[in-house]
Amino acid sequence: MKAALKFASAASAVALSAALAVPGAVVAQFVAVSAAEAAVVNRVEVRGNQRVDADTVRNYITIKPGKSFTSVDIDEAVKSLFGSGLFSDVQINQVGSTLVVQVSEYQVVNNVLFQGNKKLKDAQLGGAVQLKPRGAFSQATLESDVQAIKEAYKRVGRDDVTVTTQIMDLGENRVNVVYEVNEGGRTKIAAINFVGNNAYGDRRLADIISTKRSSILSFMLRDDIYDEDRLRADEEALRRFYFNHGYADFQVVSAFGELDEGTNQYTITITVDEGQRYDFGDVSVESTIPEIDGATLQSLVETRKGDVYNAKNVEDSIIAITENVAGKGYAFAKVTPRGDRNFETRTINVVYTVDQGAKAYVERIEIRGNERTRDFVIRREFDVSEGDAFNQVLIQRAKKRLEALNFFEKVEIATAPGSQPDQVVLVVDLVEKSTGEFSIGAGYSTGGDNAGPSVEGSITERNFLGRGQFIKFSAGGGKNSRDYSFSFTEPYFLGRRIAAGFDVFRQTRKYDDKYDSDVTGGTIRFGLPITNNISTQLAYNLSQEKYTLDEDCDTNGDGKNDACSISPAIINGIDNSPWIKSSVSGTLVYNTIDDMKNPRNGIYANFTTEVAGLGGDAKFIKFTGRSTYYQALSEELDIVGLVSAGAGHIQGFGDDGLRVFDQFKSNDRMIRGFEYNGIGPYDLNGGDHLGGTTYFNASAEAQFPIPVVPESFGLRGAVFADAASLYGSKLDIPGTNIVSTGMNWRASVGVGLLWASPFGPLRVDYAVPVAKQDTDDTQEFNFGISTRF
């Protein structure tokens, strides 16, 4: 019983103690929480700082003496100090009435050094890394910089680069950062394999993409660098190619590169699904806008029933219809193509539907990434500006124009919501690339007025001062020639899409060791696009032409012919020099070529009229024209055919008539297999061809890839046939005996080798004349710069 009473007493005591203790604990906890939620300190003490002033640390935090703060304020203060990038560690504690801020400062980078780098200069690597002199050192940033250096080397084709780091402690919390670079060997592309392609061979597809297999020329061309972004661009190039050749279902299934670390070479595999080829079926235009009759827009459509399906023609049709409807007052009109595939007939019926479209306006155009190119250069490529109606077709056109400038590696245009529901913001993201070029090279030509070895150097800037202007200075010469020129072009004269520019030049030539010419002149020109395919250029030309006898012919120095056999017509021209030629010219160009560097389809035609006589000594009117038609004869075998035809006529007026130096002279663009100025009217008394007043020429050619030779070499073969006639002469100079003035045709057949070299397009031709005159000068072998247009 006593035991039970003792237990009961003890239990009562425990219960009573608990009853008294629990409220006390709750009160204590409440007081503590209250204190944490609202505390006040008398001062803020900073500890551990060496370089950073204490007041600077205090300014980063919002806690002030005499003002209450909470744990949230402490968290924000810690985040703010870490965010400054000055401290590797931060601790904040309250000690009595003092808030103690304990910091550990980052070491300061005194200098950043690169060692072992040759392919990339210090400035290039310095721009890639984040650690900078006088900046804070961070181990995480150091590791990030190592990856950035590797990526920079990967972009120049060196995937096996290794980077090690060394931190040199200089005392006083300062360090030097050293990146040791082992550049390794050049990473090559061993092979590019296509899987799933049946309509086109590997060579044809390899020619479309920009990534190339490694060859002996890759060290100059730099087109064998494996890059993921470039591979994605190659996928898009393949898609556009197939879409424009009838394969509307084409897909790139996969595209990737595998690196063999043993050989340091990539093998790229691109798997495609071509699908079937389609033709256009029925094509029509419908309109949901009552005032717009779809039938009236049919003439604007560039897709025709029976033609091979072509995505570009669909895009061009959309643009043409959109612009026409917008011109009628429907700025928000939207043109949507609807394709209906017929798998049995392999046709696609296309209906272009014109809808009113949602009303939206461009609030602003935001341009990013243009560190060098000025904003106005980019904005002028847009046909819309702030406040205009938003039109997706015009935005895509602006994108193509910006890409065509060749100022940027990448152009992306996106839209973002504006401040109002009917407002959009155009965001233009750009990645700039180098637009300046310095080149120097040597060459050899067997034809033209400067045959023989030559050397040339030039400096070119396509985006001068970021204003989109073009300038070029070049100088060169050879055994018988000297050339100097300077060109400037403003592509948007007076704020309009009119190209204005000027050229100044000086040329000296030596002709057959008989006489020399010295021509100094300049041109002021204006270019204006009329349509997407037609453009025109107007120019004023002024030059002085001076001719002198070679010293071997003028033996006594009196300017007379003493020792050489020269036509009296040429002597007359020399005696009456220098000549001043003042003329105006106009050129009309029609161009539908698919690729100006490697044409396979389309027409390039030009017609020029020049009138001389606005002052000066020359008085004539000259007409010249040339047209070239390209057609792919076999897409699978990559055989391209072309036919070209040209003509020219010059007519003198006034008392003096034509000069001998005004007349047309034959060249390899007129007919191959003959010397420069080797056909046409001939002076029996001097043994010289004098040129003619009229010419006609025509050529047919087939170009094809050369088997065995890798496509990355850029070599193609050709077979051709040429025909030309150069005749007419109204020179009436005593002592001349001119023959061969009739319309006698010359013809030649031959083979050629075309090379898209790093120095420009070169060509070697071997032509055999099959129809000629006795006075003609033949030249079966010709080597020089290839001029297609």
PDB file of N, CA, C and O in Angstrom, residues 549-586:
ATOM      1  N   LEU A 549      54.966  53.130-129.392  1.00  0.00           N
ATOM      2  CA  LEU A 549      55.723  52.053-130.018  1.00  0.00           C
ATOM      3  C   LEU A 549      56.717  51.459-129.024  1.00  0.00           C
ATOM      4  O   LEU A 549      57.280  52.177-128.182  1.00  0.00           O
ATOM      5  N   ASP A 550      56.918  50.165-129.137  1.00  0.00           N
ATOM      6  CA  ASP A 550      57.940  49.522-128.323  1.00  0.00           C
ATOM      7  C   ASP A 550      59.304  50.050-128.743  1.00  0.00           C
ATOM      8  O   ASP A 550      59.536  50.353-129.923  1.00  0.00           O
ATOM      9  N   GLU A 551      60.209  50.127-127.813  1.00  0.00           N
ATOM     10  CA  GLU A 551      61.520  50.701-128.115  1.00  0.00           C
ATOM     11  C   GLU A 551      62.281  49.881-129.156  1.00  0.00           C
ATOM     12  O   GLU A 551      63.143  50.410-129.861  1.00  0.00           O
ATOM     13  N   ASP A 552      61.950  48.585-129.264  1.00  0.00           N
ATOM     14  CA  ASP A 552      62.617  47.774-130.289  1.00  0.00           C
ATOM     15  C   ASP A 552      62.132  48.119-131.695  1.00  0.00           C
ATOM     16  O   ASP A 552      62.803  47.824-132.679  1.00  0.00           O
ATOM     17  N   CYS A 553      60.914  48.709-131.768  1.00  0.00           N
ATOM     18  CA  CYS A 553      60.393  49.128-133.074  1.00  0.00           C
ATOM     19  C   CYS A 553      60.765  50.569-133.392  1.00  0.00           C
ATOM     20  O   CYS A 553      60.990  50.932-134.548  1.00  0.00           O
ATOM     21  N   ASP A 554      60.824  51.400-132.373  1.00  0.00           N
ATOM     22  CA  ASP A 554      61.188  52.809-132.554  1.00  0.00           C
ATOM     23  C   ASP A 554      62.681  52.941-132.274  1.00  0.00           C
ATOM     24  O   ASP A 554      63.100  53.365-131.201  1.00  0.00           O
ATOM     25  N   THR A 555      63.494  52.593-133.267  1.00  0.00           N
ATOM     26  CA  THR A 555      64.942  52.495-133.035  1.00  0.00           C
ATOM     27  C   THR A 555      65.613  53.841-132.854  1.00  0.00           C
ATOM     28  O   THR A 555      66.637  53.947-132.171  1.00  0.00           O
ATOM     29  N   ASN A 556      65.085  54.906-133.477  1.00  0.00           N
ATOM     30  CA  ASN A 556      65.749  56.201-133.355  1.00  0.00           C
ATOM     31  C   ASN A 556      65.035  57.158-132.409  1.00  0.00           C
ATOM     32  O   ASN A 556      65.395  58.326-132.316  1.00  0.00           O
ATOM     33  N   GLY A 557      63.979  56.707-131.746  1.00  0.00           N
ATOM     34  CA  GLY A 557      63.318  57.504-130.736  1.00  0.00           C
ATOM     35  C   GLY A 557      62.447  58.612-131.264  1.00  0.00           C
ATOM     36  O   GLY A 557      62.095  59.523-130.506  1.00  0.00           O
ATOM     37  N   ASP A 558      62.075  58.573-132.550  1.00  0.00           N
ATOM     38  CA  ASP A 558      61.230  59.636-133.093  1.00  0.00           C
ATOM     39  C   ASP A 558      59.757  59.270-133.099  1.00  0.00           C
ATOM     40  O   ASP A 558      58.921  59.994-133.650  1.00  0.00           O
ATOM     41  N   GLY A 559      59.385  58.136-132.474  1.00  0.00           N
ATOM     42  CA  GLY A 559      57.990  57.733-132.425  1.00  0.00           C
ATOM     43  C   GLY A 559      57.512  57.071-133.695  1.00  0.00           C
ATOM     44  O   GLY A 559      56.318  56.796-133.840  1.00  0.00           O
ATOM     45  N   LYS A 560      58.399  56.803-134.630  1.00  0.00           N
ATOM     46  CA  LYS A 560      58.012  56.187-135.895  1.00  0.00           C
ATOM     47  C   LYS A 560      58.455  54.729-135.918  1.00  0.00           C
ATOM     48  O   LYS A 560      59.409  54.332-135.255  1.00  0.00           O
ATOM     49  N   ASN A 561      57.749  53.955-136.749  1.00  0.00           N
ATOM     50  CA  ASN A 561      58.065  52.540-136.877  1.00  0.00           C
ATOM     51  C   ASN A 561      59.287  52.381-137.777  1.00  0.00           C
ATOM     52  O   ASN A 561      59.236  52.668-138.967  1.00  0.00           O
ATOM     53  N   ASP A 562      60.394  51.913-137.197  1.00  0.00           N
ATOM     54  CA  ASP A 562      61.629  51.770-137.967  1.00  0.00           C
ATOM     55  C   ASP A 562      61.994  50.304-138.212  1.00  0.00           C
ATOM     56  O   ASP A 562      62.598  49.992-139.225  1.00  0.00           O
ATOM     57  N   ALA A 563      61.637  49.413-137.267  1.00  0.00           N
ATOM     58  CA  ALA A 563      62.191  48.063-137.357  1.00  0.00           C
ATOM     59  C   ALA A 563      61.170  46.950-137.259  1.00  0.00           C
ATOM     60  O   ALA A 563      61.541  45.792-137.366  1.00  0.00           O
ATOM     61  N   CYS A 564      59.877  47.251-137.042  1.00  0.00           N
ATOM     62  CA  CYS A 564      58.876  46.209-136.867  1.00  0.00           C
ATOM     63  C   CYS A 564      57.829  46.274-137.957  1.00  0.00           C
ATOM     64  O   CYS A 564      57.593  47.327-138.551  1.00  0.00           O
ATOM     65  N   SER A 565      57.212  45.142-138.184  1.00  0.00           N
ATOM     66  CA  SER A 565      56.124  45.068-139.149  1.00  0.00           C
ATOM     67  C   SER A 565      54.817  45.274-138.418  1.00  0.00           C
ATOM     68  O   SER A 565      54.324  44.388-137.719  1.00  0.00           O
ATOM     69  N   ILE A 566      54.231  46.455-138.538  1.00  0.00           N
ATOM     70  CA  ILE A 566      52.991  46.805-137.855  1.00  0.00           C
ATOM     71  C   ILE A 566      52.031  47.405-138.867  1.00  0.00           C
ATOM     72  O   ILE A 566      52.438  48.165-139.758  1.00  0.00           O
ATOM     73  N   SER A 567      50.767  47.088-138.708  1.00  0.00           N
ATOM     74  CA  SER A 567      49.756  47.617-139.610  1.00  0.00           C
ATOM     75  C   SER A 567      49.723  49.143-139.539  1.00  0.00           C
ATOM     76  O   SER A 567      49.799  49.737-138.457  1.00  0.00           O
ATOM     77  N   PRO A 568      49.590  49.795-140.705  1.00  0.00           N
ATOM     78  CA  PRO A 568      49.450  51.269-140.706  1.00  0.00           C
ATOM     79  C   PRO A 568      48.256  51.743-139.884  1.00  0.00           C
ATOM     80  O   PRO A 568      48.275  52.864-139.362  1.00  0.00           O
ATOM     81  N   ALA A 569      47.223  50.896-139.758  1.00  0.00           N
ATOM     82  CA  ALA A 569      46.062  51.290-138.956  1.00  0.00           C
ATOM     83  C   ALA A 569      46.447  51.440-137.487  1.00  0.00           C
ATOM     84  O   ALA A 569      45.990  52.362-136.796  1.00  0.00           O
ATOM     85  N   ILE A 570      47.294  50.551-137.029  1.00  0.00           N
ATOM     86  CA  ILE A 570      47.752  50.629-135.637  1.00  0.00           C
ATOM     87  C   ILE A 570      48.700  51.811-135.469  1.00  0.00           C
ATOM     88  O   ILE A 570      48.641  52.541-134.466  1.00  0.00           O
ATOM     89  N   ILE A 571      49.580  52.009-136.441  1.00  0.00           N
ATOM     90  CA  ILE A 571      50.491  53.159-136.384  1.00  0.00           C
ATOM     91  C   ILE A 571      49.694  54.451-136.328  1.00  0.00           C
ATOM     92  O   ILE A 571      50.014  55.387-135.573  1.00  0.00           O
ATOM     93  N   ASN A 572      48.612  54.510-137.111  1.00  0.00           N
ATOM     94  CA  ASN A 572      47.768  55.703-137.107  1.00  0.00           C
ATOM     95  C   ASN A 572      47.148  55.920-135.729  1.00  0.00           C
ATOM     96  O   ASN A 572      47.076  57.056-135.246  1.00  0.00           O
ATOM     97  N   GLY A 573      46.701  54.828-135.092  1.00  0.00           N
ATOM     98  CA  GLY A 573      46.133  54.942-133.752  1.00  0.00           C
ATOM     99  C   GLY A 573      47.156  55.392-132.734  1.00  0.00           C
ATOM    100  O   GLY A 573      46.855  56.192-131.833  1.00  0.00           O
ATOM    101  N   ILE A 574      48.384  54.912-132.887  1.00  0.00           N
ATOM    102  CA  ILE A 574      49.447  55.310-131.963  1.00  0.00           C
ATOM    103  C   ILE A 574      49.798  56.786-132.147  1.00  0.00           C
ATOM    104  O   ILE A 574      49.966  57.541-131.179  1.00  0.00           O
ATOM    105  N   ASP A 575      49.888  57.207-133.403  1.00  0.00           N
ATOM    106  CA  ASP A 575      50.265  58.596-133.684  1.00  0.00           C
ATOM    107  C   ASP A 575      49.238  59.585-133.154  1.00  0.00           C
ATOM    108  O   ASP A 575      49.592  60.715-132.801  1.00  0.00           O
ATOM    109  N   ASN A 576      47.976  59.180-133.119  1.00  0.00           N
ATOM    110  CA  ASN A 576      46.923  60.103-132.703  1.00  0.00           C
ATOM    111  C   ASN A 576      46.556  59.967-131.217  1.00  0.00           C
ATOM    112  O   ASN A 576      45.607  60.594-130.764  1.00  0.00           O
ATOM    113  N   SER A 577      47.263  59.132-130.495  1.00  0.00           N
ATOM    114  CA  SER A 577      47.006  59.044-129.051  1.00  0.00           C
ATOM    115  C   SER A 577      47.762  60.165-128.338  1.00  0.00           C
ATOM    116  O   SER A 577      48.699  60.738-128.911  1.00  0.00           O
ATOM    117  N   PRO A 578      47.386  60.525-127.116  1.00  0.00           N
ATOM    118  CA  PRO A 578      46.381  59.843-126.281  1.00  0.00           C
ATOM    119  C   PRO A 578      44.956  60.179-126.706  1.00  0.00           C
ATOM    120  O   PRO A 578      44.686  61.250-127.249  1.00  0.00           O
ATOM    121  N   TRP A 579      44.073  59.225-126.439  1.00  0.00           N
ATOM    122  CA  TRP A 579      42.662  59.354-126.741  1.00  0.00           C
ATOM    123  C   TRP A 579      41.881  59.505-125.438  1.00  0.00           C
ATOM    124  O   TRP A 579      42.195  58.873-124.444  1.00  0.00           O
ATOM    125  N   ILE A 580      40.858  60.310-125.492  1.00  0.00           N
ATOM    126  CA  ILE A 580      39.933  60.438-124.367  1.00  0.00           C
ATOM    127  C   ILE A 580      38.604  59.795-124.762  1.00  0.00           C
ATOM    128  O   ILE A 580      38.035  60.146-125.812  1.00  0.00           O
ATOM    129  N   LYS A 581      38.143  58.860-123.956  1.00  0.00           N
ATOM    130  CA  LYS A 581      36.847  58.230-124.224  1.00  0.00           C
ATOM    131  C   LYS A 581      35.895  58.587-123.097  1.00  0.00           C
ATOM    132  O   LYS A 581      36.158  58.322-121.923  1.00  0.00           O
ATOM    133  N   SER A 582      34.796  59.209-123.449  1.00  0.00           N
ATOM    134  CA  SER A 582      33.747  59.574-122.493  1.00  0.00           C
ATOM    135  C   SER A 582      32.456  58.937-122.977  1.00  0.00           C
ATOM    136  O   SER A 582      31.996  59.214-124.086  1.00  0.00           O
ATOM    137  N   SER A 583      31.876  58.053-122.137  1.00  0.00           N
ATOM    138  CA  SER A 583      30.701  57.313-122.607  1.00  0.00           C
ATOM    139  C   SER A 583      29.742  57.049-121.460  1.00  0.00           C
ATOM    140  O   SER A 583      30.103  57.120-120.283  1.00  0.00           O
ATOM    141  N   VAL A 584      28.505  56.745-121.846  1.00  0.00           N
ATOM    142  CA  VAL A 584      27.500  56.264-120.902  1.00  0.00           C
ATOM    143  C   VAL A 584      27.076  54.876-121.378  1.00  0.00           C
ATOM    144  O   VAL A 584      27.062  54.594-122.582  1.00  0.00           O
ATOM    145  N   SER A 585      26.730  54.032-120.426  1.00  0.00           N
ATOM    146  CA  SER A 585      26.344  52.669-120.774  1.00  0.00           C
ATOM    147  C   SER A 585      25.192  52.219-119.892  1.00  0.00           C
ATOM    148  O   SER A 585      25.030  52.672-118.754  1.00  0.00           O
ATOM    149  N   GLY A 586      24.402  51.328-120.447  1.00  0.00           N
ATOM    150  CA  GLY A 586      23.295  50.733-119.705  1.00  0.00           C
ATOM    151  C   GLY A 586      23.269  49.239-119.948  1.00  0.00           C
ATOM    152  O   GLY A 586      23.422  48.781-121.085  1.00  0.00           O
TER     153      GLY A 586
END
